[in-house]
Coordinates of C-alpha atoms in Angstrom, one line a residue:
X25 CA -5.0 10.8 -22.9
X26 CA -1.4 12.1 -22.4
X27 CA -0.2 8.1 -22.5
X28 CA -2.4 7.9 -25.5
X29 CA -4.3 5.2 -23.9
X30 CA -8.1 4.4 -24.1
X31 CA -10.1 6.2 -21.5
X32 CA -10.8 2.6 -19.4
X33 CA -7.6 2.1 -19.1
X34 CA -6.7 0.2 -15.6
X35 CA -4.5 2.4 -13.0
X36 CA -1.6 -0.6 -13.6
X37 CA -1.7 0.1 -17.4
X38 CA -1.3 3.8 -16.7
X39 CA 1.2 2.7 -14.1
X40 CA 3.2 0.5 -17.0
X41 CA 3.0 3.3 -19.7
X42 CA 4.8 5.7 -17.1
X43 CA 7.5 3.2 -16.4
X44 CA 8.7 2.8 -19.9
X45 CA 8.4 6.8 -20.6
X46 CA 10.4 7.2 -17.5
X47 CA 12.9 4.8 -18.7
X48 CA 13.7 6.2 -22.3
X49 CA 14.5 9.2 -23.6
X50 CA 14.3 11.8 -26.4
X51 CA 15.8 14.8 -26.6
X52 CA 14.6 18.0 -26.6
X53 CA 14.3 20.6 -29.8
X54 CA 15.3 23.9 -29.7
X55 CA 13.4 26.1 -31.5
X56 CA 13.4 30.0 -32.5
X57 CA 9.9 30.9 -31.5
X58 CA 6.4 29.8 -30.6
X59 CA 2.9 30.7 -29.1
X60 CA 4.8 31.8 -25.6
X61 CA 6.6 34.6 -27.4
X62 CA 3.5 35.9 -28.6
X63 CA 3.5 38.8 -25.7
X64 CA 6.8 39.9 -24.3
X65 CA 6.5 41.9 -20.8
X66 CA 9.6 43.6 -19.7
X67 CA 10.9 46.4 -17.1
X68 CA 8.0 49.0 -15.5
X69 CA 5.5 46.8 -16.8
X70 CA 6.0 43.8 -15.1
X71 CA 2.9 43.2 -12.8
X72 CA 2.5 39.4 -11.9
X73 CA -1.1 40.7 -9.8
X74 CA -2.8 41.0 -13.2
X75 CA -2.7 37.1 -13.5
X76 CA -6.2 35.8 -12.1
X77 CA -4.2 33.8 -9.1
X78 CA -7.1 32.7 -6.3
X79 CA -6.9 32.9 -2.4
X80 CA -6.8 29.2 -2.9
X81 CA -7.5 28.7 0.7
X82 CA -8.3 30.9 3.6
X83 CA -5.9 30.9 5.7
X84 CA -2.8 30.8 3.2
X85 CA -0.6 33.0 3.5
X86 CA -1.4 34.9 0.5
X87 CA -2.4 34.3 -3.4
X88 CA -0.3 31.1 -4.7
X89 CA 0.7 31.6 -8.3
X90 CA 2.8 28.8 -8.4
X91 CA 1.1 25.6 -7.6
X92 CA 0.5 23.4 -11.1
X93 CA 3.3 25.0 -13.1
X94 CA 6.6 24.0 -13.9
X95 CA 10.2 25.3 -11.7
X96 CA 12.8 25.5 -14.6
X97 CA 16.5 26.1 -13.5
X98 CA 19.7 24.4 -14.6
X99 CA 22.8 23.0 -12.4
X100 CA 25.2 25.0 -13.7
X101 CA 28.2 22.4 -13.2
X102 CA 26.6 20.3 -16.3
X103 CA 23.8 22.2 -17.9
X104 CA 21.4 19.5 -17.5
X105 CA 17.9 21.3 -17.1
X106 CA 15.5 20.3 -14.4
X107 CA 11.6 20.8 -14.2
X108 CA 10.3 20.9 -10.5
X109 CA 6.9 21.1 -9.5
X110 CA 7.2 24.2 -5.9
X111 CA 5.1 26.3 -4.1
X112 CA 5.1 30.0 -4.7
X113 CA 3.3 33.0 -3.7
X114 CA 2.8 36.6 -4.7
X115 CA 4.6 38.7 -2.8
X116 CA 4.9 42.3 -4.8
X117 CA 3.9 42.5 -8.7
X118 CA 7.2 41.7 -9.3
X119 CA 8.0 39.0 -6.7
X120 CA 7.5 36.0 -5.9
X121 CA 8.5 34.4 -2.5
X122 CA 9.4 30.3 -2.6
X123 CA 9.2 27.5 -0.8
X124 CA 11.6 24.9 -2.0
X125 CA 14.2 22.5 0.4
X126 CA 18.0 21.6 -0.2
X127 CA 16.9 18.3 -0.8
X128 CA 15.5 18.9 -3.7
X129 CA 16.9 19.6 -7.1
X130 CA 16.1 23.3 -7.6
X131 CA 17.5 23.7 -4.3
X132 CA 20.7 22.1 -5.3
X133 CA 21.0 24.2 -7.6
X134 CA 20.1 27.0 -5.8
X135 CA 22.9 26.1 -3.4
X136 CA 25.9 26.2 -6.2
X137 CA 24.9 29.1 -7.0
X138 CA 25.2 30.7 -4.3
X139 CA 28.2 29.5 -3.8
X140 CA 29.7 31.1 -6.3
X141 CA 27.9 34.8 -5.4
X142 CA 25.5 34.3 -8.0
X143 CA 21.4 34.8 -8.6
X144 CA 20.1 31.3 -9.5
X145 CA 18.3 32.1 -12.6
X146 CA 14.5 30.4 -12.7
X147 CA 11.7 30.3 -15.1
X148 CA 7.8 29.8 -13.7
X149 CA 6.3 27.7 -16.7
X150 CA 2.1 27.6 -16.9
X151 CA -0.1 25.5 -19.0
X152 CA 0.4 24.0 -22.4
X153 CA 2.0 20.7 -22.3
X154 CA 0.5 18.0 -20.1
X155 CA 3.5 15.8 -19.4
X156 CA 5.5 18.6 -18.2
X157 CA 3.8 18.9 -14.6
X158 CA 3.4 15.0 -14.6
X159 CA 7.3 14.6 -14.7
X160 CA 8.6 18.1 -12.7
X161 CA 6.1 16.8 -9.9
X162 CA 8.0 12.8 -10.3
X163 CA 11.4 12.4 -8.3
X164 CA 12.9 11.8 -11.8
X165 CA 16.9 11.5 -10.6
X166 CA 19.2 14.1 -10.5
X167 CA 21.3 15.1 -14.3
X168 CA 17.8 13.5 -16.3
X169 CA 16.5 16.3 -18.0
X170 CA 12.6 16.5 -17.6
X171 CA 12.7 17.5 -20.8
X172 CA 13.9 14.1 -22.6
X173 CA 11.6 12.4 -20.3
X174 CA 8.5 14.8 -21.4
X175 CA 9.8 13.7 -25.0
X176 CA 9.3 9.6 -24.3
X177 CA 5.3 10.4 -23.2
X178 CA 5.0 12.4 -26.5
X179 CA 6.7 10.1 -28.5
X180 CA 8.7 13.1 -30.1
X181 CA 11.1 16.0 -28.9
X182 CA 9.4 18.9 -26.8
X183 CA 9.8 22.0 -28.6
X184 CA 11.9 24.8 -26.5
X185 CA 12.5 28.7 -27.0
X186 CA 15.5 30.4 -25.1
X187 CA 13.7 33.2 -22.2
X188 CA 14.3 36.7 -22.9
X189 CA 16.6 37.3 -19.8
X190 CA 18.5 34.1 -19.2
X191 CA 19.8 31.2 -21.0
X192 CA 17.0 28.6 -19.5
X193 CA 15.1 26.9 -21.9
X194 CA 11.5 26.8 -21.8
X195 CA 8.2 25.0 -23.8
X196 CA 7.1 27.1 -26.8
X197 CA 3.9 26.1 -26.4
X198 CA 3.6 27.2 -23.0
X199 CA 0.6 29.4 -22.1
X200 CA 2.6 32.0 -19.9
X201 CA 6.1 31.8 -18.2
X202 CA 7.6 34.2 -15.8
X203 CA 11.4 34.6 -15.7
X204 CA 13.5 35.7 -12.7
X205 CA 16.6 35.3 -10.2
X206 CA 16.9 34.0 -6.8
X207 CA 19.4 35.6 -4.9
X208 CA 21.0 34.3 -1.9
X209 CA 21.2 37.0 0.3
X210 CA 18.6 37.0 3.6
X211 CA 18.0 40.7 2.9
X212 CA 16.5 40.1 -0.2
X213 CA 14.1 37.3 1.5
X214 CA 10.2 37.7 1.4
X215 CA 7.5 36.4 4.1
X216 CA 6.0 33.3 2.9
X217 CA 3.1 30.7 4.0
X218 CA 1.5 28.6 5.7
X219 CA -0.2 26.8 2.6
X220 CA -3.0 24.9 2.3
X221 CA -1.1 21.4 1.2
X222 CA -1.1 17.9 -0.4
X223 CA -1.5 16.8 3.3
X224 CA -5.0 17.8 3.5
X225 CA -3.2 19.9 6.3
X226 CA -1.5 23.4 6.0
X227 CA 2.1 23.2 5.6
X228 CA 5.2 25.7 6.2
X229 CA 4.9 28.5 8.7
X230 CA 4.9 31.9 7.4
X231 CA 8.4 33.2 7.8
X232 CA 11.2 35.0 5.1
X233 CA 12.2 32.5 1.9
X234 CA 13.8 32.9 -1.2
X235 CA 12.4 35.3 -3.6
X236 CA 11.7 34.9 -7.4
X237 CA 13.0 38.7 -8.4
X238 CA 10.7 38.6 -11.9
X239 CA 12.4 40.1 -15.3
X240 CA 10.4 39.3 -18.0
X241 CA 6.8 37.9 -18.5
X242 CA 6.1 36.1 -22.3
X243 CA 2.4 34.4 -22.7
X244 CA 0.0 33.9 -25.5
X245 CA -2.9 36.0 -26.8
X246 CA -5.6 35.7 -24.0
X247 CA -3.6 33.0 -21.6
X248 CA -5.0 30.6 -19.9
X249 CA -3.7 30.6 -16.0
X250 CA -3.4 26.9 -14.6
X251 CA -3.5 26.1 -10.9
X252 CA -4.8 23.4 -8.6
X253 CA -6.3 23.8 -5.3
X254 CA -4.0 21.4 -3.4
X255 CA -5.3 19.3 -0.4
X256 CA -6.2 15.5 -0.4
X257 CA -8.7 14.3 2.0
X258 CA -10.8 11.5 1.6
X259 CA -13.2 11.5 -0.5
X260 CA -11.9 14.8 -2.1
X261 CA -9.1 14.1 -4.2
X262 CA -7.5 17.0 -6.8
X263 CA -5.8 17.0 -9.7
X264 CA -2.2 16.4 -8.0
X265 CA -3.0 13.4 -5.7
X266 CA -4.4 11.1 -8.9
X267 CA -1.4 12.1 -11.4
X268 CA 0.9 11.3 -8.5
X269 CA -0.7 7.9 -7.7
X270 CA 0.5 7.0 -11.6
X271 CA 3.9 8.5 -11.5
X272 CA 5.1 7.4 -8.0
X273 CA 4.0 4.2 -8.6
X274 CA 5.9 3.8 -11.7
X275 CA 9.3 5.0 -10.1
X276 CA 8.6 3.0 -7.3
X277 CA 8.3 0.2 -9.6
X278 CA 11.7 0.9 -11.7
X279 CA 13.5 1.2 -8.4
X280 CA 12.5 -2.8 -7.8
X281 CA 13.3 -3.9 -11.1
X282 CA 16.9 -1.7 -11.2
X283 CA 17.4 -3.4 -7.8
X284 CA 16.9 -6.7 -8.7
X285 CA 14.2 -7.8 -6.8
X286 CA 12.1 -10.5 -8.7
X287 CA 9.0 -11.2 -9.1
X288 CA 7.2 -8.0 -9.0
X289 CA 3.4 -8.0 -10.4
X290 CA 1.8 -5.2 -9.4
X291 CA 2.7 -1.3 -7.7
X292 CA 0.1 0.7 -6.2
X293 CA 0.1 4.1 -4.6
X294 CA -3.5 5.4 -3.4
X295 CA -4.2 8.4 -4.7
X296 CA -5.2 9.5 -1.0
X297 CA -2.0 9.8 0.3
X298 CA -0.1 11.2 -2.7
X299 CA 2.7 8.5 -2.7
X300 CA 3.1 8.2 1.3
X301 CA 2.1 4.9 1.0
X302 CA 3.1 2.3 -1.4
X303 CA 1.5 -1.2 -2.0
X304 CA 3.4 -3.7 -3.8
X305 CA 2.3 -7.3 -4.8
X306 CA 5.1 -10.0 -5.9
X307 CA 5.0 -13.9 -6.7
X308 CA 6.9 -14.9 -3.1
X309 CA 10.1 -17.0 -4.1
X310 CA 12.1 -17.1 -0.9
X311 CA 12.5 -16.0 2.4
X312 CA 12.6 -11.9 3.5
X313 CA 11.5 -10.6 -0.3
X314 CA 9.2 -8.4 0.9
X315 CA 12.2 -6.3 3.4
X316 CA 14.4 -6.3 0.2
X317 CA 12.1 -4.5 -1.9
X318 CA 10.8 -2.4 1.4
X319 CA 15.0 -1.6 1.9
X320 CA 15.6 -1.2 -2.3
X321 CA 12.5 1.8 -2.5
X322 CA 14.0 2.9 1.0
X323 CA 17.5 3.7 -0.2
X324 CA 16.7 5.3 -3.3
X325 CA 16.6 8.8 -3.8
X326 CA 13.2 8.7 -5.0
X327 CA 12.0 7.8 -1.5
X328 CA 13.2 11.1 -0.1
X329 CA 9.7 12.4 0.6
X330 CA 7.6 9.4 -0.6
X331 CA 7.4 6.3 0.5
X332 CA 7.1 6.0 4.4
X333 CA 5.0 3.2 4.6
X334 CA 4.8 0.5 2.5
X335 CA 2.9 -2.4 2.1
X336 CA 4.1 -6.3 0.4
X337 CA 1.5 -8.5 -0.3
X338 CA 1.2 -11.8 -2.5
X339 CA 0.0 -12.2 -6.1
X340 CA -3.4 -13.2 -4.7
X341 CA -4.3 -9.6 -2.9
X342 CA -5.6 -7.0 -5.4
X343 CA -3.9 -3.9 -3.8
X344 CA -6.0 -1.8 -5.9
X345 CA -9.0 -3.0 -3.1
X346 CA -8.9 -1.8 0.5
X347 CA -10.9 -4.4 1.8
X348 CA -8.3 -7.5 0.5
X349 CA -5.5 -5.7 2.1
X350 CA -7.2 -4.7 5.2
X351 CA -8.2 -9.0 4.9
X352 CA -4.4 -9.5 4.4
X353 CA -3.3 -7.4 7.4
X354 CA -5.9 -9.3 9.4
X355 CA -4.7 -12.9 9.0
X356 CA -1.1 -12.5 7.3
X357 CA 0.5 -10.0 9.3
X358 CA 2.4 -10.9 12.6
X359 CA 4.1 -8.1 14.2
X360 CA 5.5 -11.3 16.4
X361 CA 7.4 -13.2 13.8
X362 CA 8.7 -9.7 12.3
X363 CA 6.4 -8.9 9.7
X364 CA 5.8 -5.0 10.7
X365 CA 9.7 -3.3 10.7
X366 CA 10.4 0.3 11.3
X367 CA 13.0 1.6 10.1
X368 CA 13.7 5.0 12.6
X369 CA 14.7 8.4 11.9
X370 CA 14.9 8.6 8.2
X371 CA 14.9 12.3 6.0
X372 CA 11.0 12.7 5.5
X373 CA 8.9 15.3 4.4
X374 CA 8.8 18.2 6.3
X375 CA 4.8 18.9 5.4
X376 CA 4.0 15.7 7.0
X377 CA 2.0 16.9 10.2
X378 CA 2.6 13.3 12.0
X379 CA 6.3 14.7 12.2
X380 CA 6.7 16.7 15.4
X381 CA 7.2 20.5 15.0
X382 CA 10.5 20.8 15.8
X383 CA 11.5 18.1 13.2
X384 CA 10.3 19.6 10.6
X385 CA 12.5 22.5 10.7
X386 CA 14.2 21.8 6.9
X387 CA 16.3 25.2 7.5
X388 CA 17.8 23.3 10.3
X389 CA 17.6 19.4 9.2
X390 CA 17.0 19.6 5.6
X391 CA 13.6 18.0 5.6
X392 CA 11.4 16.0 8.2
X393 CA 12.0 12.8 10.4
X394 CA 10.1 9.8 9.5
X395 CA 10.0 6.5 11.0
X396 CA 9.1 3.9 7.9
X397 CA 7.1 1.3 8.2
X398 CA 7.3 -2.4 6.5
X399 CA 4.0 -4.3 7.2
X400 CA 5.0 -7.7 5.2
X401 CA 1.5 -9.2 4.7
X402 CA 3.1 -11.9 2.8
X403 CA 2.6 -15.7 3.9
X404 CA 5.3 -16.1 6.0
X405 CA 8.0 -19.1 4.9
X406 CA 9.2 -19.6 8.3
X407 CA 6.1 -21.5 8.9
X408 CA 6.7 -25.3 8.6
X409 CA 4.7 -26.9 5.5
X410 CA 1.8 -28.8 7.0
X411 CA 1.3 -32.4 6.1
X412 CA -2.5 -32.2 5.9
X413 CA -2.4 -29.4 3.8
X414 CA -0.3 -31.2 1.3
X415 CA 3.3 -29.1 2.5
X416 CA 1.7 -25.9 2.1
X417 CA 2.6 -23.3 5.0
X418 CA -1.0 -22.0 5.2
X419 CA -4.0 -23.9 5.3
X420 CA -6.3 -23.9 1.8
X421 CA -8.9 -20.8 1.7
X422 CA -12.6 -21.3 1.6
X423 CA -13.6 -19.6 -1.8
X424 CA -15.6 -21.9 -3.3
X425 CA -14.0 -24.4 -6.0
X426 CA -14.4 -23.4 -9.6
X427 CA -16.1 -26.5 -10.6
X428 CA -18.8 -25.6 -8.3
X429 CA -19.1 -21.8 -9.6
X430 CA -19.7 -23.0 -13.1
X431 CA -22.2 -25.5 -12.0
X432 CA -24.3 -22.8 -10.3
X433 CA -24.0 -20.4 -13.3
X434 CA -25.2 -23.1 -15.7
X435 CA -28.2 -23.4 -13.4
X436 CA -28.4 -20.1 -12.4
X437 CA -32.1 -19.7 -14.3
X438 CA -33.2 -22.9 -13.1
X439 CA -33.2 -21.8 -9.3
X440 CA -35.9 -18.9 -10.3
X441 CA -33.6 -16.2 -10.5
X442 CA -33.1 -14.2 -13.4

């Protein structure tokens, strides 16, 4: 609905409509008021506890206020606004304690400020429009304003009011945001975590983080509060790990074609694994396509926390269907003739529980350590063509010929069977 395409559409056509709104832009409107401004909250009355935030899960560390909103801060070098998608939790009714790494934008940010002896201002954006969690949750580059991108989905610009205690900019339409400061100073840090994660594992043990130190609350009349309850395990599958399938895929596909690799017909991330894994399908041209598209995805910055296994495959494997890759693994892969690569001791994500504990210390490292995996189940042109199979590499596959298909479907009724 937020692509404004027909309710069958196909996960690829979801996939396509995200690349070409990633890829454009239009820019944002600044407007005087809206619906957010209906209620403004300021000084003694600020009490973020009145907000009907769950226990998501039972052994989190605490009620999690921020899990489907958007992060909005600014780098202050160039003004350029960013939307992230973090973690945050109450801490006091006028706190809230967060979980965000220096890898990321809004800890970029976080860390010029800081620099300078300043409070990083932030504004906690809930509910309203659609494409704003879809792109703060999407590792959209660094200096591309969420904003513009959110403004290619719509097809026009999204409409922003200035916050009531800082200069950030933030959708009118919005159902409720909070605005605050970070400050740098350990002393100021609150306890925070574990969490109950994308993982399907809890993330983050609980120790002091960065504080939102909350100023001013604006909402509508009778707000709606949006969350999800995070978590992806199979068969249960949230809000989060299906929008992510669409959006990573689509970077992931934009990263190939900015790259140059040719050929490229199809990008699939399982929603399951919320853009760990990557499938991608190409018409084969020449020798070792599939570790140039693995080593393009791999050395982009949208890989930082995505992307630690990846799959190539040829135009004839659906990598929408489990069972034709799991067929392609079987009787394409080699790990002899170098057709399953690791690549060792890469950044990673510090909530994947694969990664051993101390690795995944981001105070210390900055994030995880991943070893990525290529598995290249591609035909393999360093087989010689074989002269009975006419100079193909692999022999012909038994699916029966089309001729014969059409024969038995003329005479399907004839055989007694309706």
């Amino acid at each position: 609905m937020m692509f404004g395409l027909p309710q069958d559409a196909s996960i690829t056509e979801m996939v396509k409509a995200a690349r070409q709104a990633f890829s454009d832009r239009i820019a944002l409107e600044l407007v005087d008021t809206g619906p957010v401004k209906q209620n403004i909250v300021t000084g003694g009355a600020i009490d973020i506890r009145e907000f009907p935030v769950p226990q998501w899960n039972r052994l989190d560390g605490g009620r999690y206020i921020n899990t489907f909103c958007g992060n909005v801060t600014k780098d202050p070098d160039t003004g350029v606004h960013n939307v992230g998608v973090y973690r945050g939790m109450i801490g006091t009714g006028t706190t809230i304690p967060l979980a965000c790494g220096r890898l990321q934008h809004m800890g970029q940010h976080m860390a010029k400020y800081h620099a300078r002896g300043e409070e990083m201002p932030v504004a906690l954006v809930f509910g309203g429009e659609p494409s704003m969690i879809f792109c703060g949750a999407a590792p959209i580059p660094a200096g591309v304003c969420e904003y513009d991108v959110m403004g290619a989905i719509r097809g026009k610009p999204v409409e922003l009011v200035r916050c009531e205690t800082s200069d950030l900019l933030v959708p009118a339409g919005a159902e409720v945001v909070i605005e605050g400061f970070v400050s740098g100073d350990p002393e100021t840090f609150e306890m925070e975590g574990p969490f109950g994660e994308y993982t399907g594992y809890y993330g983050g043990i609980r120790r002091p983080r960065h504080r939102c130190r909350v100023t001013c609350i604006t909402h509508r009349d009778d707000p709606i509060f949006v969350g999800s309850l995070e978590g992806t395990l199979p068969k249960m599958l949230n809000e989060n790990s299906i929008m992510s399938s669409i959006q990573r895929a689509a970077l992931a596909w934009n990263v190939l074609d900015r790259a140059g690799v040719p050929g490229v017909t199809d990008v699939h991330c399982p929603a399951a694994n919320n853009g760990t894994t990557l499938m991608i399908q190409l018409h084969q041209s020449y020798r070792g396509q599939a570790k140039q598209a693995a080593a393009a995805i791999w050395g982009s910055s949208a890989s930082v926390l995505h992307y630690k296994n990846i799959w190539v495959v040829d135009e004839d494997i659906d990598i929408h269907d489990y069972g034709a890759l799991d067929w392609a693994f079987a009787y394409r892969v080699n790990a002899a003739d170098d057709d399953i690569v690791i690549y060792p001791a890469t950044i990673g994500s510090q909530l994947d529980p694969s990664v051993r504990y101390r690795d995944r210390d981001k105070e210390l490292f900055g994030g995880g350590k991943w070893a990525r995996v290529l598995i290249d189940a591609t035909m393999n042109l360093d087989h010689d063509p074989q002269p009975e199979y006419d100079g193909d590499r692999f022999p012909p596959n038994v699916a029966p010929h089309a001729d014969d298909l059409a024969l038995v479907e003329r005479r399907w009724k004839e055989y007694g069977l309706e």
